[in-house]
Amino acid sequence: MFGFVKCLSKYRLAFFLIIIAVLGKVYQKDIVQLLQIGAARYLHSATNERTESVPVKFSETHDNIFTAEQLSTFNGENGAPIYLSLLGAVFDVSRGIKHYGPGCSYNFFVGRDASVSFVSGEFEHYDPATADDVLSLKGNDLIELAKWQQFYEKEYTYKGKLIGRFYDETGQPTVYHKKFLVLLDEAKIAKAQVDELRNRYPGCNIEWSEAKGTRVWCTTTSGDGKEREWSGYPRKLYNRDNKNFHCACVPEAELSDPMFKPYDNCEDRSTECFYRV
């Protein structure tokens, strides 16, 4: 009797393994589904934990918008910062206090937009109605203003925009500003054309005397001073406005080009000419 029980106990583990195998085969699909459900719940829980532990933050930056009255308070007096505006862009020039502080040479520009004065040199009278009206300036003046703005962007701190000719109450460019940018692009193109012509046709040598007036002449080194094989002949080369011209040395093969005008009372193939203004 005890021997039989002992033998049964010896094979008990094998018996259970056989039972599990039979049940596993019968309920194979159910077991797989249970395992899939458990795995899905675990992944969902883990994903939620990671998502909650890494919050996402969004931030927005906006330009400061100044009214003319607000800008005028940044004048360096009583310890106030020193701001100025150029083409509607506001810059903090406080670290240049020795130039922009009260009583200093460039204090005229402080607390306002006096863009025109950057090229006109008018520092005596400020008229808010015309001080930033730049569209009537010449093309080269617009290019000079753009260079000034690049200087302030590089050397000082940009603070925002001034409500007025160049930006509206929301900080968006005005129609006036867009016209300025168009004229600026045209001026840059015109300057590039002039520069190309000056490189192609060197400038004349020039001198003045009371007895003979203005003398212009061409040599193989006139213009930029570099040696070339031809000297050329003095001709008037007009700018795009057909009002202003400079003296250019033109090779003989191109003298018939209508953009070149001869000097009055000067021989056609003379290498020097005289004229009085």
Tab-separated table of C-alpha atoms in Angstrom:
chain	number	residue	atom	x	y	z
A	1	MET	CA	0.000	0.000	0.000
A	2	PHE	CA	2.683	2.484	1.060
A	3	GLY	CA	4.832	1.391	-1.847
A	4	PHE	CA	2.038	2.235	-4.299
A	5	VAL	CA	1.583	5.743	-2.785
A	6	LYS	CA	5.323	6.328	-2.887
A	7	CYS	CA	5.393	5.338	-6.534
A	8	LEU	CA	2.403	7.620	-7.293
A	9	SER	CA	4.160	10.524	-5.580
A	10	LYS	CA	7.232	9.883	-7.694
A	11	TYR	CA	5.278	10.357	-10.890
A	12	ARG	CA	3.023	13.210	-9.592
A	13	LEU	CA	5.048	15.961	-11.325
A	14	ALA	CA	4.890	14.121	-14.622
A	15	PHE	CA	1.138	13.676	-14.195
A	16	PHE	CA	0.590	17.442	-13.654
A	17	LEU	CA	2.697	18.327	-16.645
A	18	ILE	CA	0.569	16.011	-18.796
A	19	ILE	CA	-2.629	17.663	-17.491
A	20	ILE	CA	-1.233	21.191	-18.215
A	21	ALA	CA	-0.231	20.163	-21.718
A	22	VAL	CA	-3.721	18.786	-22.418
A	23	LEU	CA	-5.417	21.929	-21.058
A	24	GLY	CA	-3.004	24.158	-22.940
A	25	LYS	CA	-3.878	22.512	-26.195
A	26	VAL	CA	-7.613	22.714	-25.522
A	27	TYR	CA	-7.577	26.335	-24.397
A	28	GLN	CA	-4.689	27.540	-26.564
A	29	LYS	CA	-6.603	30.436	-28.190
A	30	ASP	CA	-7.987	31.657	-24.856
A	31	ILE	CA	-4.537	31.672	-23.286
A	32	VAL	CA	-3.056	33.631	-26.205
A	33	GLN	CA	-5.851	36.234	-25.972
A	34	LEU	CA	-5.269	36.651	-22.236
A	35	LEU	CA	-1.570	37.182	-22.819
A	36	GLN	CA	-2.277	39.774	-25.553
A	37	ILE	CA	-4.704	41.688	-23.335
A	38	GLY	CA	-2.207	41.734	-20.472
A	39	ALA	CA	0.589	42.972	-22.731
A	40	ALA	CA	-1.591	45.746	-24.190
A	41	ARG	CA	-2.598	46.970	-20.715
A	42	TYR	CA	1.041	47.051	-19.627
A	43	LEU	CA	2.163	49.057	-22.682
A	44	HIS	CA	-0.712	51.528	-22.287
A	45	SER	CA	0.156	52.090	-18.645
A	46	ALA	CA	3.856	52.559	-19.401
A	47	THR	CA	3.134	55.025	-22.216
A	48	ASN	CA	0.914	57.167	-19.984
A	49	GLU	CA	3.583	57.281	-17.280
A	50	ARG	CA	6.258	58.495	-19.744
A	51	THR	CA	3.954	61.075	-21.315
A	52	GLU	CA	2.976	62.576	-17.983
A	53	SER	CA	6.583	62.785	-16.799
A	54	VAL	CA	7.734	64.951	-19.767
A	55	PRO	CA	5.517	68.043	-20.005
A	56	VAL	CA	5.617	69.986	-23.301
A	57	LYS	CA	5.856	73.751	-23.064
A	58	PHE	CA	5.073	76.218	-25.875
A	59	SER	CA	6.237	79.803	-25.839
A	60	GLU	CA	5.581	82.796	-28.093
A	61	THR	CA	7.724	85.898	-28.518
A	62	HIS	CA	6.447	89.257	-29.741
A	63	ASP	CA	8.184	92.503	-30.621
A	64	ASN	CA	7.632	95.390	-28.259
A	65	ILE	CA	5.403	98.012	-29.835
A	66	PHE	CA	6.098	101.669	-28.955
A	67	THR	CA	4.017	104.764	-29.459
A	68	ALA	CA	5.850	108.020	-30.146
A	69	GLU	CA	4.986	109.195	-26.607
A	70	GLN	CA	6.371	106.008	-25.022
A	71	LEU	CA	9.578	106.177	-27.047
A	72	SER	CA	10.176	109.787	-26.000
A	73	THR	CA	10.494	108.706	-22.352
A	74	PHE	CA	13.606	106.635	-23.142
A	75	ASN	CA	15.801	109.722	-23.268
A	76	GLY	CA	18.564	108.932	-20.788
A	77	GLU	CA	17.364	111.489	-18.268
A	78	ASN	CA	17.170	110.593	-14.561
A	79	GLY	CA	18.717	107.182	-15.267
A	80	ALA	CA	16.256	106.189	-17.994
A	81	PRO	CA	17.490	103.906	-20.810
A	82	ILE	CA	18.389	105.549	-24.117
A	83	TYR	CA	16.400	104.407	-27.159
A	84	LEU	CA	16.218	105.692	-30.722
A	85	SER	CA	14.320	104.643	-33.813
A	86	LEU	CA	15.592	104.246	-37.368
A	87	LEU	CA	13.210	103.342	-40.192
A	88	GLY	CA	10.684	102.373	-37.512
A	89	ALA	CA	12.996	99.920	-35.704
A	90	VAL	CA	13.794	100.756	-32.062
A	91	PHE	CA	17.269	100.208	-30.584
A	92	ASP	CA	18.674	100.516	-27.088
A	93	VAL	CA	21.833	102.652	-27.367
A	94	SER	CA	22.348	103.082	-23.609
A	95	ARG	CA	25.878	101.684	-23.713
A	96	GLY	CA	26.777	104.488	-26.133
A	97	ILE	CA	25.845	107.123	-23.557
A	98	LYS	CA	28.951	109.203	-24.333
A	99	HIS	CA	27.503	109.752	-27.810
A	100	TYR	CA	23.747	109.663	-27.137
A	101	GLY	CA	23.448	110.935	-23.563
A	102	PRO	CA	22.001	114.364	-22.655
A	103	GLY	CA	24.143	117.110	-24.166
A	104	CYS	CA	26.140	114.705	-26.361
A	105	SER	CA	26.639	114.935	-30.128
A	106	TYR	CA	24.005	112.374	-31.191
A	107	ASN	CA	21.418	113.126	-28.527
A	108	PHE	CA	19.288	114.655	-31.300
A	109	PHE	CA	18.260	111.124	-32.356
A	110	VAL	CA	17.246	109.934	-28.889
A	111	GLY	CA	13.607	109.108	-28.098
A	112	ARG	CA	12.388	109.606	-31.676
A	113	ASP	CA	12.688	108.523	-35.297
A	114	ALA	CA	14.780	111.106	-37.137
A	115	SER	CA	15.815	108.853	-40.020
A	116	VAL	CA	16.181	111.703	-42.547
A	117	SER	CA	18.821	113.415	-40.411
A	118	PHE	CA	21.110	110.395	-40.716
A	119	VAL	CA	21.781	111.453	-44.319
A	120	SER	CA	20.853	115.143	-44.319
A	121	GLY	CA	23.010	116.072	-41.328
A	122	GLU	CA	20.264	118.347	-40.000
A	123	PHE	CA	20.521	118.279	-36.222
A	124	GLU	CA	19.037	121.660	-35.353
A	125	HIS	CA	15.321	121.408	-35.987
A	126	TYR	CA	13.139	118.345	-35.466
A	127	ASP	CA	9.809	118.223	-37.311
A	128	PRO	CA	7.869	115.033	-36.487
A	129	ALA	CA	5.863	115.433	-39.695
A	130	THR	CA	8.923	115.035	-41.930
A	131	ALA	CA	11.725	113.622	-39.742
A	132	ASP	CA	11.137	110.016	-40.874
A	133	ASP	CA	9.695	110.736	-44.349
A	134	VAL	CA	12.427	109.070	-46.402
A	135	LEU	CA	10.663	108.317	-49.693
A	136	SER	CA	11.712	111.646	-51.216
A	137	LEU	CA	15.408	110.931	-50.627
A	138	LYS	CA	17.773	109.905	-53.404
A	139	GLY	CA	18.565	106.259	-54.019
A	140	ASN	CA	22.066	106.507	-52.569
A	141	ASP	CA	20.593	108.052	-49.410
A	142	LEU	CA	18.233	105.095	-49.003
A	143	ILE	CA	21.170	102.725	-49.324
A	144	GLU	CA	23.031	104.761	-46.693
A	145	LEU	CA	20.053	104.508	-44.312
A	146	ALA	CA	19.953	100.730	-44.799
A	147	LYS	CA	23.645	100.617	-43.879
A	148	TRP	CA	22.968	102.651	-40.733
A	149	GLN	CA	20.245	100.196	-39.741
A	150	GLN	CA	22.640	97.275	-40.227
A	151	PHE	CA	25.128	99.104	-38.001
A	152	TYR	CA	22.592	99.452	-35.164
A	153	GLU	CA	21.499	95.838	-35.537
A	154	LYS	CA	25.121	94.766	-35.123
A	155	GLU	CA	26.303	97.176	-32.429
A	156	TYR	CA	23.231	97.732	-30.252
A	157	THR	CA	20.191	95.900	-28.893
A	158	TYR	CA	17.004	95.723	-30.952
A	159	LYS	CA	13.957	96.480	-28.757
A	160	GLY	CA	10.918	96.548	-31.043
A	161	LYS	CA	8.940	98.682	-33.460
A	162	LEU	CA	7.581	102.226	-33.487
A	163	ILE	CA	3.971	102.815	-34.481
A	164	GLY	CA	4.030	105.297	-37.355
A	165	ARG	CA	5.107	105.405	-40.981
A	166	PHE	CA	6.788	102.001	-41.037
A	167	TYR	CA	4.708	99.826	-38.674
A	168	ASP	CA	1.063	99.785	-37.617
A	169	GLU	CA	-0.430	99.207	-34.149
A	170	THR	CA	0.082	95.440	-34.465
A	171	GLY	CA	3.708	95.728	-35.572
A	172	GLN	CA	2.991	94.834	-39.192
A	173	PRO	CA	4.812	96.696	-42.006
A	174	THR	CA	2.787	99.543	-43.500
A	175	VAL	CA	2.261	100.309	-47.181
A	176	TYR	CA	4.790	103.116	-46.718
A	177	HIS	CA	7.370	100.620	-45.456
A	178	LYS	CA	6.774	98.346	-48.439
A	179	LYS	CA	7.251	101.289	-50.830
A	180	PHE	CA	10.526	102.085	-49.085
A	181	LEU	CA	11.749	98.516	-49.585
A	182	VAL	CA	10.855	98.651	-53.295
A	183	LEU	CA	12.743	101.938	-53.754
A	184	LEU	CA	15.684	100.539	-51.791
A	185	ASP	CA	15.882	97.507	-54.089
A	186	GLU	CA	15.733	99.789	-57.154
A	187	ALA	CA	18.497	101.969	-55.705
A	188	LYS	CA	20.720	98.929	-55.102
A	189	ILE	CA	20.203	97.745	-58.678
A	190	ALA	CA	20.984	101.213	-60.051
A	191	LYS	CA	24.121	101.458	-57.916
A	192	ALA	CA	25.301	98.050	-59.096
A	193	GLN	CA	24.857	99.201	-62.695
A	194	VAL	CA	26.806	102.410	-62.052
A	195	ASP	CA	29.576	100.480	-60.290
A	196	GLU	CA	29.788	98.085	-63.224
A	197	LEU	CA	30.072	101.006	-65.678
A	198	ARG	CA	32.730	102.694	-63.560
A	199	ASN	CA	34.743	99.475	-63.528
A	200	ARG	CA	34.319	99.101	-67.270
A	201	TYR	CA	34.996	102.751	-68.099
A	202	PRO	CA	37.562	104.275	-65.702
A	203	GLY	CA	37.072	107.795	-64.452
A	204	CYS	CA	39.026	110.653	-65.981
A	205	ASN	CA	41.785	112.577	-64.290
A	206	ILE	CA	40.457	115.959	-63.235
A	207	GLU	CA	41.836	119.319	-62.089
A	208	TRP	CA	40.661	122.919	-61.908
A	209	SER	CA	42.372	126.231	-62.493
A	210	GLU	CA	40.976	129.760	-62.562
A	211	ALA	CA	42.557	130.415	-65.926
A	212	LYS	CA	41.301	127.383	-67.860
A	213	GLY	CA	38.451	126.067	-65.730
A	214	THR	CA	38.022	122.298	-65.294
A	215	ARG	CA	40.363	119.999	-67.176
A	216	VAL	CA	39.615	116.293	-67.716
A	217	TRP	CA	41.998	113.875	-69.413
A	218	CYS	CA	42.691	110.187	-69.879
A	219	THR	CA	45.840	108.128	-69.471
A	220	THR	CA	46.618	104.426	-69.223
A	221	THR	CA	46.373	104.741	-65.400
A	222	SER	CA	43.414	107.138	-65.017
A	223	GLY	CA	40.458	105.997	-62.946
A	224	ASP	CA	41.545	103.382	-60.423
A	225	GLY	CA	45.270	103.859	-61.134
A	226	LYS	CA	45.734	100.381	-62.574
A	227	GLU	CA	47.715	99.991	-65.769
A	228	ARG	CA	45.830	99.128	-68.948
A	229	GLU	CA	46.727	98.992	-72.635
A	230	TRP	CA	44.485	101.868	-73.719
A	231	SER	CA	44.052	105.435	-72.440
A	232	GLY	CA	40.624	106.262	-73.910
A	233	TYR	CA	38.877	109.547	-74.607
A	234	PRO	CA	36.978	111.802	-72.151
A	235	ARG	CA	33.202	111.491	-72.424
A	236	LYS	CA	30.208	112.426	-70.254
A	237	LEU	CA	28.604	109.314	-68.766
A	238	TYR	CA	25.192	110.241	-67.351
A	239	ASN	CA	23.437	108.643	-64.414
A	240	ARG	CA	19.973	107.148	-64.760
A	241	ASP	CA	18.322	110.493	-63.960
A	242	ASN	CA	20.067	112.078	-66.995
A	243	LYS	CA	20.904	115.081	-64.813
A	244	ASN	CA	24.248	114.141	-63.305
A	245	PHE	CA	27.252	112.728	-65.088
A	246	HIS	CA	30.859	111.857	-64.475
A	247	CYS	CA	33.785	111.874	-66.831
A	248	ALA	CA	34.638	108.433	-68.176
A	249	CYS	CA	37.557	107.285	-70.294
A	250	VAL	CA	36.065	105.407	-73.251
A	251	PRO	CA	37.962	103.184	-75.693
A	252	GLU	CA	37.764	104.253	-79.322
A	253	ALA	CA	35.725	101.228	-80.404
A	254	GLU	CA	32.827	102.262	-78.119
A	255	LEU	CA	32.680	106.023	-78.710
A	256	SER	CA	29.573	105.670	-80.900
A	257	ASP	CA	27.484	104.294	-78.002
A	258	PRO	CA	24.681	106.867	-77.388
A	259	MET	CA	25.106	106.726	-73.610
A	260	PHE	CA	28.358	108.695	-74.008
A	261	LYS	CA	28.173	112.431	-74.698
A	262	PRO	CA	31.130	114.497	-75.944
A	263	TYR	CA	32.258	117.655	-74.140
A	264	ASP	CA	31.483	120.952	-75.824
A	265	ASN	CA	34.340	122.616	-77.701
A	266	CYS	CA	36.490	119.491	-77.475
A	267	GLU	CA	37.985	117.625	-80.412
A	268	ASP	CA	36.402	114.221	-81.009
A	269	ARG	CA	39.665	112.312	-80.519
A	270	SER	CA	41.271	114.610	-77.983
A	271	THR	CA	42.585	112.907	-74.822
A	272	GLU	CA	41.857	116.071	-72.770
A	273	CYS	CA	38.968	118.539	-72.599
A	274	PHE	CA	38.235	121.802	-70.793
A	275	TYR	CA	34.920	123.178	-69.568
A	276	ARG	CA	33.440	125.683	-67.151
A	277	VAL	CA	30.478	125.074	-64.915
